[in-house]
Amino acid sequence: MCGIWALFGSDECLSVQCLSAMKIAHRGPDAFRFENVNGFTNCCFGFHRLAVVDQLYGMQPIRVKKFPYLWLCYNGEIYNFKQLQKQFGFEYQTLVDGEVILHLYNRGGIEQTASMLDGVFAFILLDTANRKVFLARDTYGVRPLFKMLTDDGFLGVCSEAKGLINLKHSTSLCSKVEPFLPGHYEVLDLKPSGKVASVELVKFHSCKDEPLHVACDTVEALPSGFDLETVKSNIRILFENAVRKRLMAHRRIGCLLSGGLDSSLVAAVLLKLMKEININYPLQTFAIGMENSPDLLAARKVAAHIGSEHHEVILNTEEGIQAIEEVIFSLETYDITTIRASIGMYLVSKYIRKKTDSVVIFSGEGSDELTQGYIYFHKAPSPEEAAEESERLLKELYLFDVLRADRTTAAHGLELRVPFLDHRFTSYYLSLPAELRTPKNGIEKYLLRLSFEDSNLLPKEILWRPKEAFSDGIASVKKSWFSILQDYIDQQVDDVLLEKAAEKYPFNPPKTKESYYYRQIFEKHYSGRSSWLPHYWMPKWVKATDPSARTLKHYKSATQE
């Protein structure tokens, strides 16, 4: 996890523009480099480093003697860089996994490069010999990337939007800053003036398609067919492989543990594999919640079962409310459910950074979208429509859960790893018949649970624990986190303001005091940038007025009387 920043064709002094690069310093607390591009005095790279692999040669932009005309600034982890080296005979000069991007590009161009990377990434690749700039982002947008391109060819690229919104430029008062689309690469011509012109934007991978890099995966061809035992076995094999490949790190590994199915499975498999490869420190797991909240109690049970070194962070209401503004600033969104869920994750990340030496943090993001874990999937009209909704959610992850998971951890210099979004695991799961993937017997994620039933990885009551939204599970059963927030916000927003909300904010107008409150804070920091959120996250097929699972009729807590 790092912070990348680059400018091409700046009219203003680069030493002034460089101040914008410091807005993402939290993403790389270990080192910073600012470098001009030879022969292009108005082009530069900025890089904030979190040292996770190759402590000695990991600074960027990466340049190697073999390709003196290539400059690479990237944020991510490429899990198959050693397999690619073996397959193509690449001669690496560093231990940095991202160096493979230079070799792949030299061998087969940008299309093959983006398609063959098994990992999470956002990168800027400059080829001065052919005067090209390339941008690319992984399938689910696990690593963030924003760009700004003016009419006269001034390009700014950054891990977070906050590093671009205050750039100075002669012809534009308010340049359009937008997220770079996941699963795409863009080709731009670099002119002698340092300005650029976009040539093409290409989608190189869809979540349903088996990725090209399967050809050099450590797990070979799986048995075909959709009989239940084969499917369950394949799910276990691919999920374990997804966790195993993400063990690549020179820094201590930890795991977020809410006590729900997803994070519990990740933690259990992670600890099992750490023992197998003789990692000689205990796995630290982290849970946050109010005293005796459902998540804390369940996480405690899981930690005891798997034998992790467990940490509990007690959330008090005042601390959560005080964090709202800094959370919205970190997130760069005003989406209601994203902000609610981010407060707990932001505070537990803060604890991890201050009180422990864990830096590489595993988490369960992506499972709800992939395995139809949201409670509203019980209301899907048909398995086919449920499958379509699952794919839509996966495509929009970069706007919601993946955005939350990245920003809340990156704000405290942690690196997130999300095995449920492994390319091969997700493409296999989405290839299964729609009927197999739907909730069964009133239980969501039925197939995933069934696949691990005989593994003894988790206690049965955790494996079959009903869905609990993170923003609700951290609170007590009697009063959920969202209602605590709403009670506080009711005192902060006047009824008259809400009545005129649509006039003040015509795009995605706030419908509640809570959403109005969040929007005010967002506009304070990112005025006029409301289009970053195309729509609010809301459940489908139900007449919901609030995104919380606790407002849906299906919701039942095991501890409710």
Coordinates of C-alpha atoms in Angstrom, one line a residue:
M1 CA 0.0 0.0 0.0
C2 CA 1.5 3.3 -1.1
G3 CA 0.5 6.7 -2.4
I4 CA 1.2 7.5 -6.1
W5 CA 1.0 10.9 -7.8
A6 CA 2.1 12.1 -11.2
L7 CA 1.7 15.2 -13.4
F8 CA 2.2 15.6 -17.1
G9 CA 2.2 19.0 -18.8
S10 CA 2.0 21.3 -15.7
D11 CA 2.0 25.0 -16.5
E12 CA 2.8 25.9 -12.9
C13 CA 6.0 25.5 -10.9
L14 CA 6.3 21.8 -9.9
S15 CA 7.7 22.7 -6.5
V16 CA 4.3 24.4 -5.8
Q17 CA 2.3 21.6 -7.3
C18 CA 4.2 19.1 -5.2
L19 CA 2.3 20.4 -2.1
S20 CA -0.7 18.5 -3.5
A21 CA 1.2 15.3 -3.4
M22 CA 1.6 15.7 0.4
K23 CA -2.2 15.3 0.8
I24 CA -1.7 11.5 0.5
A25 CA 1.3 11.2 2.8
H26 CA -0.6 8.9 5.1
R27 CA -0.5 6.2 2.4
G28 CA 3.2 5.8 2.7
P29 CA 4.7 6.9 6.1
D30 CA 8.1 5.2 5.5
A31 CA 9.5 7.4 2.7
F32 CA 8.8 10.1 0.1
R33 CA 10.3 10.8 -3.3
F34 CA 9.6 13.5 -5.8
E35 CA 11.3 13.0 -9.2
N36 CA 11.3 15.0 -12.5
V37 CA 11.2 13.2 -15.8
N38 CA 14.4 13.7 -17.9
G39 CA 13.7 15.9 -20.9
F40 CA 10.2 16.9 -19.7
T41 CA 10.6 19.7 -17.2
N42 CA 6.8 19.9 -16.6
C43 CA 6.4 16.2 -15.8
C44 CA 7.0 14.6 -12.5
F45 CA 6.3 11.7 -10.1
G46 CA 5.6 11.7 -6.4
F47 CA 5.7 8.6 -4.3
H48 CA 4.8 7.9 -0.6
R49 CA 6.1 4.5 0.5
L50 CA 4.9 1.9 2.9
A51 CA 7.7 -0.7 2.9
V52 CA 6.1 -4.1 2.7
V53 CA 8.4 -6.0 0.2
D54 CA 12.1 -5.3 -0.7
Q55 CA 13.1 -2.9 2.1
L56 CA 16.2 -1.8 0.1
Y57 CA 15.1 -1.2 -3.5
G58 CA 11.4 -0.5 -3.2
M59 CA 11.5 3.3 -3.8
Q60 CA 9.7 4.6 -6.9
P61 CA 9.4 5.5 -9.7
I62 CA 10.9 2.1 -10.5
R63 CA 13.5 2.3 -13.2
V64 CA 15.9 -0.5 -14.2
K65 CA 19.0 -0.5 -16.4
K66 CA 17.5 -2.8 -19.0
F67 CA 14.7 -0.3 -19.8
P68 CA 16.1 3.2 -19.1
Y69 CA 13.2 4.7 -21.0
L70 CA 10.5 3.2 -18.7
W71 CA 9.2 4.9 -15.5
L72 CA 6.8 3.1 -13.2
C73 CA 4.8 4.4 -10.2
Y74 CA 2.5 1.7 -8.8
N75 CA 0.5 0.9 -5.7
G76 CA -0.4 -2.7 -5.1
E77 CA 0.9 -6.2 -4.8
I78 CA 1.5 -8.6 -7.7
Y79 CA 1.2 -12.0 -6.3
N80 CA 2.4 -14.0 -9.3
F81 CA 5.6 -12.0 -10.1
K82 CA 7.8 -15.1 -9.4
Q83 CA 5.6 -17.4 -11.5
L84 CA 5.8 -14.9 -14.4
Q85 CA 9.5 -14.7 -14.0
K86 CA 9.8 -18.4 -14.3
Q87 CA 7.4 -18.7 -17.2
F88 CA 9.0 -15.9 -19.3
G89 CA 12.6 -16.0 -18.1
F90 CA 12.6 -12.4 -16.8
E91 CA 15.8 -11.2 -15.1
Y92 CA 14.8 -9.0 -12.2
Q93 CA 17.1 -6.4 -10.8
T94 CA 15.1 -5.9 -7.5
L95 CA 12.9 -7.9 -5.2
V96 CA 10.0 -5.5 -5.9
D97 CA 7.0 -7.4 -7.2
G98 CA 6.0 -4.5 -9.4
E99 CA 9.1 -4.7 -11.4
V100 CA 7.3 -7.5 -13.4
I101 CA 5.2 -4.7 -15.0
L102 CA 8.2 -3.3 -16.8
H103 CA 9.2 -6.8 -18.1
L104 CA 5.7 -7.7 -19.2
Y105 CA 5.2 -4.4 -21.0
N106 CA 8.5 -4.8 -22.8
R107 CA 7.5 -8.3 -23.8
G108 CA 3.9 -7.9 -25.0
G109 CA 2.6 -4.4 -24.5
I110 CA 0.0 -2.9 -22.1
E111 CA -2.9 -5.2 -22.9
Q112 CA -0.9 -8.4 -22.0
T113 CA 0.6 -6.6 -19.0
A114 CA -2.6 -5.6 -17.3
S115 CA -4.2 -9.0 -18.1
M116 CA -1.4 -11.1 -16.7
L117 CA -1.1 -9.4 -13.3
D118 CA -2.6 -11.5 -10.5
G119 CA -3.0 -9.0 -7.7
V120 CA -4.3 -5.6 -6.8
F121 CA -2.8 -2.6 -8.5
A122 CA -3.1 1.0 -9.8
F123 CA -0.2 2.2 -11.9
I124 CA 1.2 4.9 -14.1
L125 CA 3.7 3.7 -16.7
L126 CA 5.7 6.2 -18.8
D127 CA 7.5 5.1 -21.9
T128 CA 9.7 8.0 -23.1
A129 CA 11.0 6.1 -26.1
N130 CA 7.6 5.7 -27.6
R131 CA 6.1 8.8 -25.9
K132 CA 3.3 7.0 -24.2
V133 CA 1.7 7.2 -20.8
F134 CA -0.4 4.2 -19.5
L135 CA -2.8 4.1 -16.6
A136 CA -4.3 0.8 -15.3
R137 CA -6.3 -0.4 -12.3
D138 CA -7.2 -3.9 -11.1
T139 CA -10.5 -5.6 -11.7
Y140 CA -12.3 -4.6 -8.5
G141 CA -10.5 -1.3 -7.9
V142 CA -9.0 -2.6 -4.6
R143 CA -6.3 -0.1 -5.1
P144 CA -7.6 3.4 -5.7
L145 CA -6.8 5.7 -8.7
F146 CA -8.0 9.2 -9.7
K147 CA -7.2 11.3 -12.7
M148 CA -7.7 14.8 -13.9
L149 CA -7.3 15.7 -17.6
T150 CA -7.8 19.2 -18.8
D151 CA -8.9 20.3 -22.3
D152 CA -5.4 21.4 -23.2
G153 CA -3.7 18.1 -22.1
F154 CA -2.6 18.6 -18.5
L155 CA -2.8 15.3 -16.7
G156 CA -2.8 14.6 -13.0
V157 CA -3.0 11.2 -11.5
C158 CA -3.2 10.2 -7.8
S159 CA -4.2 7.4 -5.4
E160 CA -6.8 9.7 -3.8
A161 CA -8.8 12.7 -5.2
K162 CA -7.5 15.0 -2.5
G163 CA -4.1 15.0 -4.2
L164 CA -5.6 16.5 -7.4
I165 CA -8.3 19.0 -6.4
N166 CA -6.0 21.9 -5.5
L167 CA -3.7 21.6 -8.5
K168 CA -2.9 25.0 -10.2
H169 CA -3.6 25.3 -13.9
S170 CA -3.8 28.3 -16.2
T171 CA -6.9 27.5 -18.2
S172 CA -9.1 25.7 -15.7
L173 CA -10.7 27.0 -12.5
C174 CA -12.3 23.6 -11.5
S175 CA -10.9 20.7 -13.4
K176 CA -12.9 17.5 -13.5
V177 CA -11.3 14.9 -11.1
E178 CA -12.8 11.4 -11.5
P179 CA -12.1 7.9 -10.4
F180 CA -10.3 5.7 -12.9
L181 CA -12.5 2.8 -13.8
P182 CA -11.5 -0.6 -12.4
G183 CA -10.5 -3.4 -14.8
H184 CA -9.4 -0.8 -17.4
Y185 CA -6.2 0.6 -18.9
E186 CA -5.8 3.9 -20.7
V187 CA -3.3 4.8 -23.4
L188 CA -2.2 8.5 -23.7
D189 CA 0.2 10.1 -26.2
L190 CA 2.9 12.2 -24.6
K191 CA 3.6 15.3 -26.7
P192 CA 7.0 17.1 -26.8
S193 CA 5.4 19.8 -24.7
G194 CA 4.8 17.3 -21.9
K195 CA 1.0 17.6 -22.4
V196 CA -1.0 14.4 -23.2
A197 CA -3.9 13.3 -25.4
S198 CA -6.0 10.2 -24.6
V199 CA -5.9 7.6 -27.3
E200 CA -8.1 4.8 -25.9
L201 CA -9.7 3.5 -22.7
V202 CA -9.9 -0.3 -22.7
K203 CA -11.6 -2.8 -20.4
F204 CA -9.1 -5.6 -20.0
H205 CA -11.0 -7.9 -17.6
S206 CA -14.6 -8.5 -16.4
C207 CA -15.2 -10.2 -13.1
K208 CA -17.0 -13.2 -14.8
D209 CA -14.1 -14.0 -17.2
E210 CA -11.4 -16.4 -16.1
P211 CA -8.2 -14.3 -15.9
L212 CA -5.4 -14.9 -18.4
H213 CA -2.9 -15.4 -15.6
V214 CA -4.6 -18.7 -14.6
A215 CA -2.1 -20.2 -17.1
C216 CA 0.7 -19.7 -14.6
D217 CA -1.2 -20.1 -11.3
T218 CA 0.2 -22.3 -8.5
V219 CA -3.1 -24.2 -8.5
E220 CA -3.5 -26.2 -11.7
A221 CA -6.8 -27.1 -13.5
L222 CA -9.7 -27.9 -11.2
P223 CA -12.2 -30.7 -11.7
S224 CA -15.1 -29.6 -13.9
G225 CA -18.7 -30.2 -13.4
F226 CA -21.3 -28.8 -11.0
D227 CA -22.0 -31.7 -8.7
L228 CA -22.1 -30.3 -5.1
E229 CA -19.0 -32.2 -3.8
T230 CA -16.8 -31.0 -6.7
V231 CA -18.0 -27.4 -6.3
K232 CA -17.5 -27.4 -2.5
S233 CA -14.0 -28.8 -2.9
N234 CA -13.1 -26.3 -5.6
I235 CA -14.3 -23.4 -3.5
R236 CA -12.1 -24.5 -0.6
I237 CA -9.1 -25.0 -2.8
L238 CA -9.4 -21.6 -4.5
F239 CA -10.2 -19.7 -1.3
E240 CA -7.2 -21.2 0.5
N241 CA -5.0 -20.4 -2.5
A242 CA -6.3 -16.8 -2.5
V243 CA -5.2 -16.5 1.2
R244 CA -1.9 -18.3 0.6
K245 CA -0.7 -16.0 -2.2
R246 CA -1.5 -12.9 -0.1
L247 CA 1.0 -14.0 2.6
M248 CA 3.7 -12.2 0.6
A249 CA 5.1 -9.6 3.1
H250 CA 8.2 -8.5 5.0
R251 CA 6.0 -6.8 7.6
R252 CA 3.8 -8.3 10.3
I253 CA 0.4 -9.7 9.2
G254 CA -2.8 -9.2 11.1
C255 CA -6.5 -9.7 10.5
L256 CA -9.7 -7.7 11.1
L257 CA -12.2 -10.0 12.8
S258 CA -15.8 -9.0 13.2
G259 CA -17.0 -12.5 14.1
G260 CA -19.1 -12.7 11.0
L261 CA -18.7 -15.5 8.5
D262 CA -16.4 -13.6 6.0
S263 CA -13.7 -12.2 8.4
S264 CA -13.8 -15.4 10.5
L265 CA -13.1 -17.6 7.4
V266 CA -10.3 -15.4 6.4
A267 CA -8.8 -15.4 9.9
A268 CA -9.1 -19.2 10.3
V269 CA -7.6 -20.0 6.9
L270 CA -4.9 -17.4 7.4
L271 CA -3.8 -18.7 10.8
K272 CA -3.8 -22.3 9.4
L273 CA -1.5 -21.3 6.5
M274 CA 0.8 -19.2 8.7
K275 CA 1.4 -22.3 10.8
E276 CA 2.1 -24.4 7.7
I277 CA 4.8 -22.0 6.4
N278 CA 6.3 -21.5 9.9
I279 CA 5.6 -17.8 10.4
N280 CA 7.1 -17.4 13.9
Y281 CA 4.8 -14.9 15.4
P282 CA 1.1 -15.2 16.5
L283 CA -1.6 -13.8 14.3
Q284 CA -3.1 -10.7 15.8
T285 CA -6.8 -10.3 15.2
F286 CA -8.8 -7.1 15.8
A287 CA -12.4 -6.5 16.7
I288 CA -14.2 -3.3 17.5
G289 CA -17.6 -2.7 19.1
M290 CA -19.5 -1.4 22.1
E291 CA -19.5 -3.4 25.3
N292 CA -21.1 -6.8 24.6
S293 CA -22.0 -6.0 21.0
P294 CA -22.8 -9.0 18.8
D295 CA -19.5 -8.6 16.8
L296 CA -17.3 -8.5 19.9
L297 CA -18.9 -11.6 21.4
A298 CA -18.7 -13.6 18.1
A299 CA -15.1 -12.4 17.4
R300 CA -14.0 -13.5 20.9
K301 CA -15.5 -17.0 20.2
V302 CA -13.7 -17.3 16.8
A303 CA -10.3 -16.0 18.2
A304 CA -10.5 -18.6 21.0
H305 CA -11.3 -21.4 18.5
I306 CA -8.5 -20.6 16.1
G307 CA -6.0 -19.5 18.7
S308 CA -5.1 -15.9 17.6
E309 CA -3.7 -13.1 19.8
H310 CA -7.0 -11.2 20.0
H311 CA -7.4 -7.4 20.5
E312 CA -10.7 -5.8 21.3
V313 CA -11.3 -2.1 20.7
I314 CA -14.2 -0.7 22.7
L315 CA -16.1 1.9 20.8
N316 CA -17.6 4.7 22.7
T317 CA -20.3 6.8 21.2
E318 CA -18.6 10.1 21.6
E319 CA -15.4 8.9 20.0
G320 CA -17.4 7.6 17.0
I321 CA -19.3 10.8 16.5
Q322 CA -16.1 12.9 16.8
A323 CA -14.5 10.8 14.1
I324 CA -17.2 11.5 11.5
E325 CA -15.6 14.5 9.8
E326 CA -12.1 13.0 9.5
V327 CA -13.7 9.8 8.2
I328 CA -15.6 11.7 5.5
F329 CA -12.4 13.6 4.5
S330 CA -10.5 10.2 4.2
L331 CA -13.3 8.5 2.3
E332 CA -14.1 11.2 -0.2
T333 CA -17.8 10.2 -0.3
Y334 CA -21.1 11.1 1.3
D335 CA -22.7 7.7 1.0
I336 CA -24.7 6.9 4.1
T337 CA -23.9 3.2 4.7
T338 CA -20.3 3.6 3.7
I339 CA -19.7 6.3 6.3
R340 CA -21.5 4.4 9.1
A341 CA -19.5 1.3 8.5
S342 CA -16.2 3.3 8.1
I343 CA -16.2 4.8 11.5
G344 CA -15.6 1.5 13.3
M345 CA -13.0 0.4 10.7
Y346 CA -11.2 3.8 10.9
L347 CA -11.0 3.6 14.7
V348 CA -9.8 0.0 14.8
S349 CA -7.1 0.8 12.1
K350 CA -6.0 3.8 14.3
Y351 CA -5.6 1.4 17.2
I352 CA -3.6 -1.1 15.1
R353 CA -1.2 1.6 13.9
K354 CA -0.7 3.0 17.4
K355 CA -0.7 -0.1 19.6
T356 CA 0.7 -2.9 17.5
D357 CA 3.3 -3.7 14.8
S358 CA 0.8 -5.4 12.4
V359 CA 0.9 -3.6 9.1
V360 CA -0.5 -6.0 6.5
I361 CA -4.1 -6.4 7.4
F362 CA -6.4 -9.2 6.0
S363 CA -10.2 -8.5 5.8
G364 CA -13.4 -10.1 4.5
E365 CA -14.5 -7.4 1.9
G366 CA -16.1 -8.6 -1.3
S367 CA -17.8 -11.7 0.1
D368 CA -21.3 -10.2 0.5
E369 CA -21.3 -9.0 -3.1
L370 CA -19.8 -12.2 -4.5
T371 CA -21.8 -14.8 -2.5
Q372 CA -25.1 -12.9 -2.2
G373 CA -24.7 -12.1 1.5
Y374 CA -26.9 -9.1 1.8
I375 CA -30.2 -9.9 3.5
Y376 CA -32.2 -8.4 0.6
F377 CA -31.1 -11.3 -1.7
H378 CA -33.8 -13.3 0.1
K379 CA -36.3 -11.2 -1.9
A380 CA -34.7 -11.7 -5.3
P381 CA -37.4 -12.6 -7.9
S382 CA -35.3 -15.3 -9.5
P383 CA -31.8 -16.8 -9.3
E384 CA -30.9 -15.1 -12.5
E385 CA -31.8 -11.7 -11.2
A386 CA -29.9 -12.4 -8.0
A387 CA -26.8 -13.3 -10.1
E388 CA -27.1 -10.1 -12.1
E389 CA -27.4 -8.1 -8.9
S390 CA -24.3 -9.8 -7.5
E391 CA -22.3 -8.8 -10.6
R392 CA -23.6 -5.2 -10.4
L393 CA -22.5 -5.0 -6.8
L394 CA -19.0 -6.3 -7.7
K395 CA -18.6 -3.8 -10.4
E396 CA -19.5 -1.0 -8.0
L397 CA -17.4 -2.1 -5.1
Y398 CA -14.8 0.6 -5.8
L399 CA -17.5 3.2 -4.9
F400 CA -18.6 1.5 -1.6
D401 CA -17.1 -1.3 0.4
V402 CA -13.7 -1.4 -1.3
L403 CA -13.4 2.3 -1.0
R404 CA -14.2 2.1 2.7
A405 CA -11.7 -0.7 3.3
D406 CA -8.9 1.1 1.5
R407 CA -9.3 4.6 2.9
T408 CA -9.9 3.7 6.5
T409 CA -6.8 1.5 6.6
A410 CA -4.6 3.7 4.4
A411 CA -5.4 6.7 6.6
H412 CA -3.3 5.0 9.2
G413 CA -0.6 3.6 7.0
L414 CA -1.9 0.0 6.9
E415 CA -2.0 -2.3 3.8
L416 CA -5.3 -4.1 3.2
R417 CA -5.5 -7.6 1.7
V418 CA -8.9 -9.0 0.5
P419 CA -8.8 -12.7 -0.5
F420 CA -12.5 -12.9 -1.4
L421 CA -11.7 -10.6 -4.3
D422 CA -9.1 -13.0 -5.8
H423 CA -9.6 -13.0 -9.6
R424 CA -9.6 -16.7 -9.9
F425 CA -11.8 -17.4 -6.9
T426 CA -14.4 -14.8 -8.0
S427 CA -14.5 -15.9 -11.6
Y428 CA -15.0 -19.5 -10.6
Y429 CA -17.8 -18.6 -8.1
L430 CA -19.6 -16.5 -10.7
S431 CA -19.3 -19.4 -13.3
L432 CA -21.5 -21.6 -11.0
P433 CA -25.2 -22.0 -11.9
A434 CA -27.3 -19.1 -10.6
E435 CA -29.5 -21.5 -8.6
L436 CA -26.5 -22.8 -6.6
R437 CA -25.5 -19.3 -5.4
T438 CA -28.8 -18.1 -4.0
P439 CA -29.8 -18.1 -0.3
K440 CA -31.3 -21.4 0.9
N441 CA -33.5 -22.3 3.9
G442 CA -33.6 -18.7 4.9
I443 CA -29.8 -18.5 5.1
E444 CA -27.7 -16.2 2.9
K445 CA -24.2 -17.4 1.6
Y446 CA -25.5 -20.9 1.9
L447 CA -23.1 -22.4 -0.6
L448 CA -20.0 -20.8 1.0
R449 CA -21.1 -22.0 4.4
L450 CA -21.7 -25.5 3.2
S451 CA -18.3 -25.6 1.5
F452 CA -16.5 -25.2 4.9
E453 CA -19.0 -27.2 7.1
D454 CA -16.7 -30.2 7.5
S455 CA -13.5 -28.3 7.7
N456 CA -13.6 -27.7 11.5
L457 CA -12.1 -24.2 10.8
L458 CA -14.9 -22.4 12.7
P459 CA -17.4 -23.2 15.4
K460 CA -20.7 -24.2 13.8
E461 CA -22.6 -21.3 15.3
I462 CA -20.2 -18.9 13.6
L463 CA -20.2 -20.7 10.3
W464 CA -24.0 -20.4 10.3
R465 CA -24.2 -17.0 12.0
P466 CA -26.8 -14.7 10.2
K467 CA -25.6 -11.6 8.3
E468 CA -24.9 -8.6 10.5
A469 CA -24.0 -5.3 8.9
F470 CA -20.6 -4.1 10.2
S471 CA -22.0 -0.8 11.1
D472 CA -24.8 -2.5 13.2
G473 CA -22.8 -5.4 14.6
I474 CA -20.4 -3.1 16.5
A475 CA -23.4 -1.7 18.5
S476 CA -25.6 -3.3 21.0
V477 CA -28.6 -5.2 19.9
K478 CA -31.0 -2.9 21.6
K479 CA -29.7 0.2 19.9
S480 CA -27.9 0.0 16.6
W481 CA -25.0 2.2 15.6
F482 CA -27.1 3.9 12.9
S483 CA -29.8 4.9 15.3
I484 CA -27.2 6.3 17.7
L485 CA -25.8 8.4 14.9
Q486 CA -29.3 9.6 13.9
D487 CA -30.1 10.7 17.4
Y488 CA -27.0 12.8 17.5
I489 CA -27.5 14.3 14.0
D490 CA -31.2 15.1 14.7
Q491 CA -29.9 17.8 17.0
Q492 CA -27.4 19.2 14.4
V493 CA -29.6 19.6 11.4
D494 CA -32.6 21.9 11.4
D495 CA -35.9 20.8 9.7
V496 CA -35.9 23.8 7.4
L497 CA -32.5 22.9 6.0
L498 CA -33.7 19.4 5.2
E499 CA -36.8 20.8 3.5
K500 CA -34.6 22.9 1.2
A501 CA -32.0 20.1 0.6
A502 CA -33.0 19.4 -3.0
E503 CA -32.5 23.1 -3.9
K504 CA -29.0 23.2 -2.3
Y505 CA -27.9 19.8 -3.4
P506 CA -29.9 18.9 -6.6
F507 CA -27.6 15.9 -7.4
N508 CA -28.3 13.0 -5.1
P509 CA -30.4 15.2 -2.7
P510 CA -30.3 14.2 0.9
K511 CA -33.6 12.7 2.1
T512 CA -32.8 12.4 5.8
K513 CA -31.0 14.6 8.4
E514 CA -28.2 12.0 8.6
S515 CA -27.5 12.2 4.8
Y516 CA -27.8 16.0 4.9
Y517 CA -25.2 16.1 7.7
Y518 CA -22.8 13.9 5.8
R519 CA -23.3 15.9 2.6
Q520 CA -22.5 19.2 4.4
I521 CA -19.2 17.8 5.6
F522 CA -18.4 16.4 2.2
E523 CA -19.1 19.7 0.4
K524 CA -16.9 21.5 3.0
H525 CA -13.9 19.5 1.8
Y526 CA -14.9 18.6 -1.8
S527 CA -17.2 21.3 -2.9
G528 CA -18.9 20.6 -6.3
R529 CA -17.6 17.1 -6.5
S530 CA -20.8 15.2 -5.7
S531 CA -20.6 13.3 -9.0
W532 CA -18.0 11.0 -7.4
L533 CA -20.9 9.1 -6.0
P534 CA -23.3 8.2 -8.8
H535 CA -26.0 7.0 -6.4
Y536 CA -26.5 6.0 -2.8
W537 CA -26.0 2.4 -1.7
M538 CA -29.5 0.9 -1.0
P539 CA -30.9 -2.6 -0.9
K540 CA -33.0 -3.8 -3.9
W541 CA -36.4 -5.5 -4.2
V542 CA -37.5 -4.1 -0.8
K543 CA -39.2 -0.8 0.0
A544 CA -36.2 0.3 2.1
T545 CA -35.8 3.9 3.2
D546 CA -32.5 3.1 5.0
P547 CA -29.6 1.0 4.0
S548 CA -29.2 -0.7 7.4
A549 CA -30.0 -4.4 7.5
R550 CA -31.7 -3.9 10.8
T551 CA -34.5 -2.0 9.2
L552 CA -35.4 -5.0 7.0
K553 CA -38.1 -7.4 8.2
H554 CA -35.9 -10.5 7.6
Y555 CA -33.4 -9.3 10.2
K556 CA -33.3 -11.3 13.4
S557 CA -30.5 -11.2 15.9
A558 CA -29.7 -14.4 17.8
T559 CA -29.5 -12.4 21.0
Q560 CA -32.8 -10.6 20.7
E561 CA -35.4 -11.5 23.3

